[in-house]
Tab-separated table of C-alpha atoms in Angstrom:
chain	number	residue	atom	x	y	z
A	934	MET	CA	143.651	154.468	105.868
A	935	SER	CA	141.985	154.005	109.254
A	936	LYS	CA	139.404	156.495	110.535
A	937	PHE	CA	141.596	157.015	113.606
A	938	ARG	CA	144.550	158.133	111.452
A	939	THR	CA	142.483	160.350	109.134
A	940	LYS	CA	140.918	162.075	112.134
A	941	HIS	CA	144.309	162.795	113.668
A	942	LEU	CA	145.858	164.001	110.412
A	943	LYS	CA	143.111	166.594	110.055
A	944	LYS	CA	143.564	167.735	113.649
A	945	TRP	CA	147.351	167.917	113.307
A	946	ASP	CA	147.004	169.992	110.145
A	947	GLN	CA	144.882	172.554	111.941
A	948	LYS	CA	147.157	172.502	114.968
A	949	TYR	CA	150.556	172.757	113.274
A	950	ILE	CA	150.323	174.093	109.691
A	951	TRP	CA	150.002	177.705	108.567
A	952	HIS	CA	148.604	177.554	105.005
A	953	PRO	CA	149.580	180.089	102.313
A	954	PHE	CA	147.068	182.647	101.026
A	955	THR	CA	144.579	181.265	103.552
A	956	GLN	CA	142.664	183.093	106.281
A	957	MET	CA	143.468	180.699	109.084
A	958	LYS	CA	140.607	181.898	111.293
A	959	ASP	CA	138.255	180.389	108.705
A	960	TRP	CA	140.451	177.337	108.053
A	961	VAL	CA	140.415	176.039	111.629
A	962	LYS	CA	136.611	176.143	111.706
A	963	GLN	CA	136.168	173.661	108.862
A	964	GLU	CA	137.323	170.129	108.184
A	965	PRO	CA	140.422	170.225	105.963
A	966	LEU	CA	140.609	168.283	102.723
A	967	VAL	CA	143.820	166.237	102.959
A	968	ILE	CA	145.238	164.771	99.740
A	969	ASP	CA	146.987	161.421	100.119
A	970	SER	CA	147.681	160.175	96.570
A	971	ALA	CA	147.138	160.905	92.900
A	972	ASP	CA	146.987	159.281	89.474
A	973	GLY	CA	146.773	161.056	86.127
A	974	ILE	CA	144.649	164.186	86.533
A	975	TYR	CA	142.956	162.875	89.688
A	976	LEU	CA	143.679	163.392	93.390
A	977	LYS	CA	142.570	161.087	96.210
A	978	ASP	CA	142.009	162.305	99.770
A	979	ILE	CA	142.644	160.386	102.991
A	980	ASP	CA	138.973	159.353	103.093
A	981	GLY	CA	139.293	157.708	99.678
A	982	LYS	CA	137.295	160.292	97.692
A	983	ILE	CA	138.607	161.127	94.201
A	984	TYR	CA	138.718	164.630	92.695
A	985	MET	CA	139.693	166.007	89.299
A	986	ASP	CA	142.716	168.315	89.612
A	987	GLY	CA	141.131	171.294	87.851
A	988	VAL	CA	143.964	173.726	88.569
A	989	SER	CA	146.958	171.412	88.026
A	990	SER	CA	147.877	171.565	91.734
A	991	LEU	CA	148.287	175.349	91.491
A	992	TRP	CA	149.238	175.548	87.822
A	993	VAL	CA	152.204	173.150	87.928
A	994	ASN	CA	151.103	169.667	86.836
A	995	VAL	CA	151.542	169.121	83.098
A	996	HIS	CA	151.290	165.474	82.019
A	997	GLY	CA	149.332	164.164	85.010
A	998	HIS	CA	150.446	162.852	88.369
A	999	ARG	CA	152.708	159.799	88.526
A	1000	HIS	CA	153.746	159.896	84.892
A	1001	PRO	CA	155.940	156.784	84.530
A	1002	LYS	CA	158.728	158.593	82.647
A	1003	ILE	CA	159.198	161.328	85.242
A	1004	ASP	CA	158.844	158.829	88.098
A	1005	ALA	CA	161.569	156.675	86.548
A	1006	ALA	CA	163.892	159.627	85.900
A	1007	ILE	CA	163.747	160.725	89.542
A	1008	LYS	CA	164.287	157.177	90.835
A	1009	LYS	CA	167.242	156.719	88.495
A	1010	GLN	CA	168.790	160.000	89.631
A	1011	ILE	CA	168.348	159.091	93.326
A	1012	ASP	CA	170.596	156.086	92.704
A	1013	LYS	CA	173.327	158.484	91.523
A	1014	ILE	CA	173.141	161.657	93.630
A	1015	SER	CA	170.270	163.719	95.057
A	1016	HIS	CA	172.048	167.024	95.537
A	1017	SER	CA	175.316	168.755	94.770
A	1018	THR	CA	175.902	172.506	94.910
A	1019	LEU	CA	176.486	174.661	91.830
A	1020	LEU	CA	178.625	177.065	93.867
A	1021	GLY	CA	182.024	176.215	92.475
A	1022	LEU	CA	180.913	172.836	91.100
A	1023	ALA	CA	178.791	171.522	88.232
A	1024	ASN	CA	176.473	168.518	87.972
A	1025	THR	CA	175.327	166.418	85.048
A	1026	PRO	CA	171.525	166.971	84.987
A	1027	SER	CA	171.778	170.758	85.408
A	1028	ILE	CA	174.179	170.973	82.447
A	1029	GLU	CA	171.987	168.813	80.212
A	1030	LEU	CA	168.863	170.748	81.203
A	1031	ALA	CA	170.474	174.160	80.620
A	1032	LYS	CA	171.412	173.103	77.085
A	1033	ARG	CA	167.867	171.871	76.458
A	1034	LEU	CA	166.229	175.027	77.838
A	1035	VAL	CA	168.333	177.249	75.590
A	1036	GLU	CA	167.426	175.057	72.586
A	1037	ILE	CA	163.658	175.389	73.138
A	1038	SER	CA	163.558	179.034	74.263
A	1039	PRO	CA	163.267	182.149	72.063
A	1040	LYS	CA	166.337	182.884	69.988
A	1041	GLY	CA	168.999	184.975	71.711
A	1042	LEU	CA	168.629	183.522	75.183
A	1043	ALA	CA	171.914	181.796	75.914
A	1044	LYS	CA	172.566	181.472	79.644
A	1045	VAL	CA	170.619	179.746	82.443
A	1046	PHE	CA	170.636	180.696	86.132
A	1047	TYR	CA	168.773	178.231	88.358
A	1048	SER	CA	166.688	178.826	91.465
A	1049	ASP	CA	163.696	177.095	93.024
A	1050	ASN	CA	160.467	179.082	92.450
A	1051	GLY	CA	158.872	181.793	90.360
A	1052	SER	CA	159.468	184.604	92.841
A	1053	THR	CA	163.196	183.969	92.921
A	1054	ALA	CA	163.378	183.568	89.145
A	1055	VAL	CA	161.923	187.065	88.696
A	1056	GLU	CA	163.959	188.574	91.521
A	1057	ILE	CA	167.136	187.206	89.934
A	1058	ALA	CA	166.223	188.834	86.614
A	1059	ILE	CA	165.583	192.178	88.329
A	1060	LYS	CA	168.908	192.034	90.187
A	1061	MET	CA	170.784	190.987	87.051
A	1062	ALA	CA	169.214	193.792	85.001
A	1063	TYR	CA	170.022	196.377	87.650
A	1064	GLN	CA	173.605	195.184	88.133
A	1065	TYR	CA	174.225	194.885	84.396
A	1066	TRP	CA	173.779	198.626	83.990
A	1067	GLN	CA	175.863	199.327	87.111
A	1068	ASN	CA	178.663	197.048	85.882
A	1069	THR	CA	178.737	198.630	82.432
A	1070	GLY	CA	178.859	202.249	83.582
A	1071	HIS	CA	175.196	203.252	83.141
A	1072	THR	CA	174.753	203.945	86.836
A	1073	LYS	CA	171.668	206.170	86.461
A	1074	LYS	CA	169.634	203.291	85.017
A	1075	THR	CA	168.079	202.005	88.246
A	1076	ASP	CA	164.290	202.210	87.807
A	1077	ILE	CA	162.120	199.146	87.191
A	1078	VAL	CA	158.812	199.508	85.326
A	1079	HIS	CA	155.953	197.032	85.654
A	1080	LEU	CA	152.338	196.647	84.617
A	1081	ASN	CA	149.187	197.526	86.501
A	1082	ASN	CA	147.619	194.467	88.224
A	1083	SER	CA	150.953	192.678	87.984
A	1084	TYR	CA	151.972	189.695	90.093
A	1085	HIS	CA	155.456	188.211	90.077
A	1086	GLY	CA	155.659	186.382	93.386
A	1087	ASP	CA	155.900	186.953	97.116
A	1088	THR	CA	159.533	187.656	98.018
A	1089	LEU	CA	160.098	191.371	98.686
A	1090	GLY	CA	161.899	191.940	95.392
A	1091	SER	CA	159.066	190.432	93.380
A	1092	VAL	CA	156.467	192.151	95.579
A	1093	SER	CA	158.155	195.434	94.623
A	1094	VAL	CA	157.001	194.887	91.029
A	1095	GLY	CA	153.570	193.651	92.122
A	1096	GLY	CA	150.474	195.694	91.424
A	1097	ILE	CA	147.647	193.870	93.205
A	1098	ASP	CA	146.740	195.822	96.339
A	1099	LEU	CA	145.016	192.882	97.999
A	1100	PHE	CA	148.338	190.999	98.061
A	1101	HIS	CA	150.906	193.784	98.125
A	1102	LYS	CA	149.577	196.910	99.865
A	1103	VAL	CA	150.516	195.803	103.376
A	1104	TYR	CA	154.206	195.493	102.388
A	1105	ARG	CA	154.595	198.891	100.692
A	1106	LYS	CA	156.903	200.266	103.399
A	1107	LEU	CA	159.240	197.281	103.056
A	1108	ILE	CA	159.861	197.312	99.314
A	1109	PHE	CA	161.841	199.404	96.829
A	1110	LYS	CA	160.142	202.027	94.668
A	1111	THR	CA	159.181	201.131	91.108
A	1112	ILE	CA	157.253	202.734	88.263
A	1113	PRO	CA	153.852	201.087	87.704
A	1114	LEU	CA	151.999	201.675	84.457
A	1115	LYS	CA	148.513	202.804	85.446
A	1116	GLY	CA	146.633	201.811	82.316
A	1117	CYS	CA	145.686	198.455	80.820
A	1118	GLY	CA	145.900	197.190	77.240
A	1119	TRP	CA	146.882	199.689	74.551
A	1120	PRO	CA	146.588	202.757	76.853
A	1121	ALA	CA	149.329	201.171	78.971
A	1122	ILE	CA	151.506	200.776	75.870
A	1123	ASP	CA	151.022	204.461	75.040
A	1124	GLU	CA	151.903	205.319	78.633
A	1125	LEU	CA	155.034	203.163	78.394
A	1126	GLU	CA	156.128	204.890	75.196
A	1127	GLN	CA	155.783	208.345	76.732
A	1128	LEU	CA	157.644	207.221	79.850
A	1129	LEU	CA	160.535	205.787	77.832
A	1130	LYS	CA	160.788	208.933	75.714
A	1131	LYS	CA	161.290	211.016	78.856
A	1132	LYS	CA	163.162	208.738	81.256
A	1133	SER	CA	164.779	205.832	79.404
A	1134	ASP	CA	168.208	206.969	80.617
A	1135	LYS	CA	167.066	206.131	84.171
A	1136	ILE	CA	165.120	202.921	83.457
A	1137	ALA	CA	166.853	199.573	83.811
A	1138	ALA	CA	164.075	197.163	82.858
A	1139	LEU	CA	160.424	196.494	82.131
A	1140	VAL	CA	158.872	193.430	83.791
A	1141	VAL	CA	155.793	191.863	82.160
A	1142	GLU	CA	153.610	188.775	82.260
A	1143	PRO	CA	153.251	187.962	78.549
A	1144	LEU	CA	149.718	187.687	77.094
A	1145	VAL	CA	147.986	186.735	80.366
A	1146	GLN	CA	148.161	188.322	83.809
A	1147	GLY	CA	147.342	185.195	85.742
A	1148	ALA	CA	146.991	186.155	89.412
A	1149	ALA	CA	145.100	189.313	88.428
A	1150	GLY	CA	142.255	187.070	87.268
A	1151	MET	CA	143.432	185.789	83.879
A	1152	LEU	CA	143.451	189.267	82.332
A	1153	LEU	CA	144.296	189.081	78.622
A	1154	TRP	CA	146.554	191.489	76.770
A	1155	PRO	CA	145.511	192.498	73.233
A	1156	ASN	CA	147.238	190.850	70.307
A	1157	GLY	CA	150.418	192.656	69.374
A	1158	ALA	CA	150.897	194.370	72.752
A	1159	LEU	CA	153.845	192.213	73.788
A	1160	LYS	CA	155.558	192.722	70.441
A	1161	LYS	CA	155.117	196.488	70.774
A	1162	MET	CA	156.620	196.425	74.273
A	1163	ARG	CA	159.612	194.541	72.891
A	1164	SER	CA	160.135	197.072	70.096
A	1165	LEU	CA	159.896	200.011	72.522
A	1166	THR	CA	162.368	198.523	74.998
A	1167	LYS	CA	164.816	197.845	72.173
A	1168	LYS	CA	164.405	201.373	70.793
A	1169	TYR	CA	165.035	203.009	74.160
A	1170	ASN	CA	167.728	200.596	75.408
A	1171	VAL	CA	165.727	199.114	78.282
A	1172	LEU	CA	165.939	195.438	79.225
A	1173	LEU	CA	162.764	193.347	78.874
A	1174	ILE	CA	162.002	190.735	81.538
A	1175	VAL	CA	159.176	188.320	80.725
A	1176	ASP	CA	157.695	186.317	83.570
A	1177	GLU	CA	156.641	182.990	82.014
A	1178	VAL	CA	156.228	181.269	85.378
A	1179	ALA	CA	152.494	180.770	84.759
A	1180	THR	CA	152.304	181.109	80.970
A	1181	GLY	CA	155.280	178.917	80.088
A	1182	VAL	CA	155.669	175.190	79.518
A	1183	GLY	CA	152.669	174.853	77.217
A	1184	ARG	CA	149.879	176.642	79.116
A	1185	THR	CA	149.013	179.016	76.279
A	1186	GLY	CA	149.336	176.408	73.542
A	1187	LYS	CA	153.002	177.037	72.753
A	1188	MET	CA	155.997	176.191	74.902
A	1189	PHE	CA	156.320	179.882	75.818
A	1190	ALA	CA	153.796	182.700	75.443
A	1191	CYS	CA	156.468	184.881	73.800
A	1192	GLU	CA	156.358	182.591	70.780
A	1193	HIS	CA	152.838	183.725	69.869
A	1194	GLU	CA	154.249	187.116	68.861
A	1195	GLY	CA	157.792	186.153	67.923
A	1196	VAL	CA	159.286	188.006	70.883
A	1197	SER	CA	162.762	187.303	72.204
A	1198	PRO	CA	163.269	189.051	75.569
A	1199	ASP	CA	166.431	189.899	77.469
A	1200	PHE	CA	165.284	187.708	80.372
A	1201	LEU	CA	162.806	184.834	80.491
A	1202	CYS	CA	161.725	183.490	83.884
A	1203	MET	CA	160.224	180.019	84.203
A	1204	ALA	CA	159.153	177.759	87.075
A	1205	LYS	CA	155.855	175.967	87.942
A	1206	GLY	CA	155.496	173.426	85.112
A	1207	ILE	CA	159.214	173.107	84.382
A	1208	THR	CA	159.440	169.764	86.250
A	1209	GLY	CA	155.953	168.651	85.220
A	1210	GLY	CA	154.696	169.507	88.700
A	1211	TYR	CA	157.071	167.218	90.585
A	1212	LEU	CA	159.806	169.236	92.291
A	1213	PRO	CA	160.660	172.901	92.989
A	1214	LEU	CA	162.805	174.323	90.204
A	1215	ALA	CA	163.059	177.636	88.393
A	1216	ALA	CA	165.289	179.114	85.722
A	1217	THR	CA	166.137	182.640	84.650
A	1218	LEU	CA	167.397	182.721	81.072
A	1219	THR	CA	169.269	185.689	79.676
A	1220	THR	CA	171.394	186.760	76.726
A	1221	LYS	CA	175.133	186.535	76.169
A	1222	LYS	CA	175.184	190.352	76.141
A	1223	VAL	CA	173.886	190.491	79.709
A	1224	PHE	CA	176.165	187.629	80.775
A	1225	ASP	CA	179.189	189.427	79.322
A	1226	GLY	CA	178.305	192.431	81.482
A	1227	PHE	CA	179.461	190.403	84.490
A	1228	LEU	CA	182.821	189.218	83.103
A	1229	PHE	CA	185.457	191.215	84.968
A	1230	ASP	CA	188.612	190.600	86.955
A	1231	TYR	CA	187.918	189.275	90.434
A	1232	LYS	CA	189.352	192.386	92.098
A	1233	GLU	CA	186.585	194.556	90.572
A	1234	TYR	CA	183.875	192.706	92.565
A	1235	LYS	CA	181.357	192.731	89.725
A	1236	THR	CA	180.346	189.096	90.183
A	1237	PHE	CA	176.628	188.323	90.436
A	1238	PHE	CA	176.501	187.751	94.188
A	1239	HIS	CA	173.350	185.669	94.332
A	1240	GLY	CA	172.621	181.980	94.817
A	1241	HIS	CA	170.523	179.341	96.528
A	1242	THR	CA	171.514	176.180	98.380
A	1243	TYR	CA	169.464	173.950	96.079
A	1244	THR	CA	170.327	175.790	92.857
A	1245	GLY	CA	170.448	173.263	89.985
A	1246	ASN	CA	169.317	170.376	92.194
A	1247	PRO	CA	170.011	167.129	90.247
A	1248	LEU	CA	166.674	165.494	91.155
A	1249	ALA	CA	164.660	168.498	89.987
A	1250	CYS	CA	166.737	168.854	86.814
A	1251	ALA	CA	166.273	165.141	86.037
A	1252	ALA	CA	162.510	165.580	86.410
A	1253	ALA	CA	162.579	168.620	84.109
A	1254	LEU	CA	164.549	166.757	81.444
A	1255	ALA	CA	162.009	163.918	81.520
A	1256	ASN	CA	159.170	166.449	81.360
A	1257	LEU	CA	160.594	168.045	78.206
A	1258	GLU	CA	161.216	164.648	76.637
A	1259	ILE	CA	157.531	163.800	77.148
A	1260	PHE	CA	156.586	167.007	75.305
A	1261	GLN	CA	158.612	165.795	72.340
A	1262	LYS	CA	157.743	162.091	72.317
A	1263	GLU	CA	154.031	162.469	73.090
A	1264	ARG	CA	153.658	165.518	70.804
A	1265	THR	CA	152.016	167.343	73.694
A	1266	LEU	CA	151.667	170.749	72.024
A	1267	SER	CA	150.268	169.510	68.706
A	1268	ARG	CA	147.771	167.308	70.549
A	1269	LEU	CA	146.848	170.223	72.796
A	1270	ALA	CA	145.666	172.533	69.995
A	1271	PRO	CA	142.330	170.771	69.281
A	1272	LYS	CA	141.633	170.502	73.018
A	1273	ILE	CA	142.100	174.260	73.391
A	1274	ASN	CA	139.546	174.840	70.620
A	1275	TYR	CA	137.180	172.313	72.181
A	1276	LEU	CA	137.429	174.040	75.555
A	1277	ALA	CA	136.757	177.427	73.921
A	1278	LYS	CA	133.479	176.140	72.451
A	1279	LYS	CA	132.402	174.677	75.777
A	1280	LEU	CA	133.128	177.895	77.664
A	1281	LYS	CA	130.513	179.801	75.658
A	1282	MET	CA	127.783	178.158	77.741
A	1283	PHE	CA	128.792	180.212	80.801
A	1284	TYR	CA	127.332	183.328	79.203
A	1285	ASN	CA	123.932	181.715	79.766
A	1286	LEU	CA	124.427	182.368	83.470
A	1287	PRO	CA	123.341	185.880	84.571
A	1288	SER	CA	125.943	185.796	87.362
A	1289	VAL	CA	128.865	185.515	84.880
A	1290	ALA	CA	130.388	188.830	83.799
A	1291	GLU	CA	133.099	187.588	81.436
A	1292	VAL	CA	134.965	184.479	80.350
A	1293	ARG	CA	138.648	184.871	79.468
A	1294	GLN	CA	140.768	182.164	77.847
A	1295	ARG	CA	144.257	181.808	76.428
A	1296	GLY	CA	145.142	178.205	75.767
A	1297	PHE	CA	144.521	176.223	78.946
A	1298	MET	CA	144.413	179.359	81.113
A	1299	VAL	CA	140.787	180.257	81.859
A	1300	GLY	CA	139.156	182.836	84.117
A	1301	ILE	CA	135.387	182.958	84.624
A	1302	GLU	CA	134.566	186.272	86.294
A	1303	LEU	CA	131.465	186.480	88.471
A	1304	LYS	CA	129.429	189.653	89.026
A	1305	GLY	CA	129.209	189.470	92.814
A	1306	LYS	CA	131.125	191.744	95.207
A	1307	LEU	CA	134.447	190.459	96.525
A	1308	GLU	CA	133.112	190.357	100.075
A	1309	ASP	CA	130.284	188.065	98.910
A	1310	ARG	CA	132.935	185.338	98.464
A	1311	TRP	CA	131.152	183.896	95.416
A	1312	GLY	CA	134.407	182.571	94.030
A	1313	ALA	CA	135.273	180.737	97.242
A	1314	LYS	CA	131.741	179.392	97.595
A	1315	VAL	CA	131.715	178.061	94.023
A	1316	CYS	CA	135.027	176.282	94.615
A	1317	GLU	CA	133.642	174.757	97.808
A	1318	GLN	CA	130.518	173.649	95.950
A	1319	VAL	CA	132.385	172.119	93.004
A	1320	ARG	CA	134.052	169.653	95.354
A	1321	GLU	CA	130.648	168.032	95.731
A	1322	TYR	CA	130.940	167.120	92.041
A	1323	GLY	CA	134.461	165.761	92.494
A	1324	VAL	CA	136.543	168.696	91.222
A	1325	ILE	CA	139.248	170.771	92.908
A	1326	LEU	CA	139.362	174.452	91.888
A	1327	ARG	CA	140.800	177.550	93.527
A	1328	PRO	CA	139.490	181.061	92.786
A	1329	LEU	CA	141.187	184.400	92.363
A	1330	GLY	CA	138.708	186.568	94.257
A	1331	ASN	CA	135.494	186.240	92.266
A	1332	VAL	CA	137.244	184.749	89.248
A	1333	ILE	CA	136.920	180.980	88.882
A	1334	VAL	CA	140.156	179.609	87.437
A	1335	LEU	CA	140.271	176.544	85.194
A	1336	MET	CA	143.782	175.349	84.432
A	1337	PRO	CA	143.771	171.565	84.074
A	1338	PRO	CA	146.823	169.439	83.227
A	1339	LEU	CA	147.618	169.454	79.513
A	1340	SER	CA	146.943	165.710	79.454
A	1341	ILE	CA	143.208	166.129	80.135
A	1342	SER	CA	140.898	164.456	77.567
A	1343	THR	CA	137.914	166.067	75.832
A	1344	LYS	CA	135.584	163.842	77.855
A	1345	GLU	CA	137.232	165.096	81.046
A	1346	ILE	CA	136.948	168.686	79.786
A	1347	ASP	CA	133.201	168.102	79.494
A	1348	PHE	CA	133.066	166.927	83.098
A	1349	LEU	CA	135.143	169.860	84.370
A	1350	VAL	CA	133.053	172.448	82.534
A	1351	GLN	CA	129.715	170.908	83.537
A	1352	ALA	CA	130.705	170.662	87.208
A	1353	THR	CA	131.871	174.289	87.211
A	1354	TYR	CA	128.708	175.460	85.438
A	1355	ARG	CA	126.417	173.672	87.892
A	1356	SER	CA	128.358	174.992	90.868
A	1357	ILE	CA	128.134	178.606	89.680
A	1358	GLU	CA	124.455	178.130	88.946
A	1359	ASN	CA	123.773	176.632	92.380
A	1360	VAL	CA	125.769	179.131	94.422
A	1361	CYS	CA	124.981	182.352	92.598
A	1362	HIS	CA	121.285	181.561	92.106
A	1363	SER	CA	121.015	180.779	95.804
A	1364	GLU	CA	122.780	183.998	96.787
A	1365	ARG	CA	120.621	186.103	94.457
A	1366	SER	CA	117.490	184.506	95.912
A	1367	LYS	CA	118.613	185.535	99.423
A	1368	GLU	CA	119.162	189.118	98.270
A	1369	SER	CA	115.691	189.356	96.716
């Protein structure tokens, strides 16, 4: 690409694009990194420099960029049809994918409702849970309970069950009231039990991120906590919604995080890696019991009045089918297990750094928490520094996130870990020297 074109692309970006989760006052002062192509787990910018994709292009890429099977599936589908609505019609790939998703999901999930991102997948589950109780005569059951430090997306419905003030505080006057659990870990479970004992007749659903609260900084739940939540919601007749947008599709070492504790929820929300990181697609799975709570005569107006223009898009569904076939044919999960163990051993070295407070890992979801204050921007500075070593990372405050594609090799894990280690060492040592 010519220098003239690269220069103008960077200027046009700063002139025309408003980037998500980005303080634009800072963005327009620096030269943007513009990605032009990719291959495997590597990205190439418009200047020709290559970077390792250390966060799977925001937690979505699974088998690497430009996987020949997914590429071919999309091209084949384009030759048939690129879009057809599911409002009053059906299409081939969405039917085949729905069948496949039910087959690989926890037992009891039987119906698939499509959308296009994680926020909508969760919002659909919340609306379905609420309306289920209204449809079936339990009209007092309207409250939604969620965890402390929760994150379920950015639409107002999903923000309503969000618990991260940095992201959600400004919208508090726009959203509906919910019941947040104030504690973390087992104290939160005790709090949930007491709440359900007193108010289960008014509670419609509990929304949780199973095992790992990703956007909160890769916070880990203790073993057995999810299973206990499931048993409590069953006991007190409350629907359980699990948000597997980040944890699903292999990130924790199993296809879904629920599988680690043998939990079958009433709703399972998935997105991100469902198409292997190719196209926007999400799915909300639920039980036949919930589905049957919407089967009424037309004149009763108890239909689920919700939908999206691109619901069940054939291109996205074709990509997702190819993605799941790769899991099976390449034995992705069984080959992932030793790499998870290898990564765990390598992560121990970060405790040699005085600036590291804690390292948290579940499968290929890793958070390295730094000791600096949020306003010090250590996380952002480390992720700027690591680009010098040819790695793309994005922090969560002062937590450095590692979430590479599942296809990464052990040699590439070494490179990723070493580059991150050196970047933390360089940035945090330099900042501490300034303070002293």
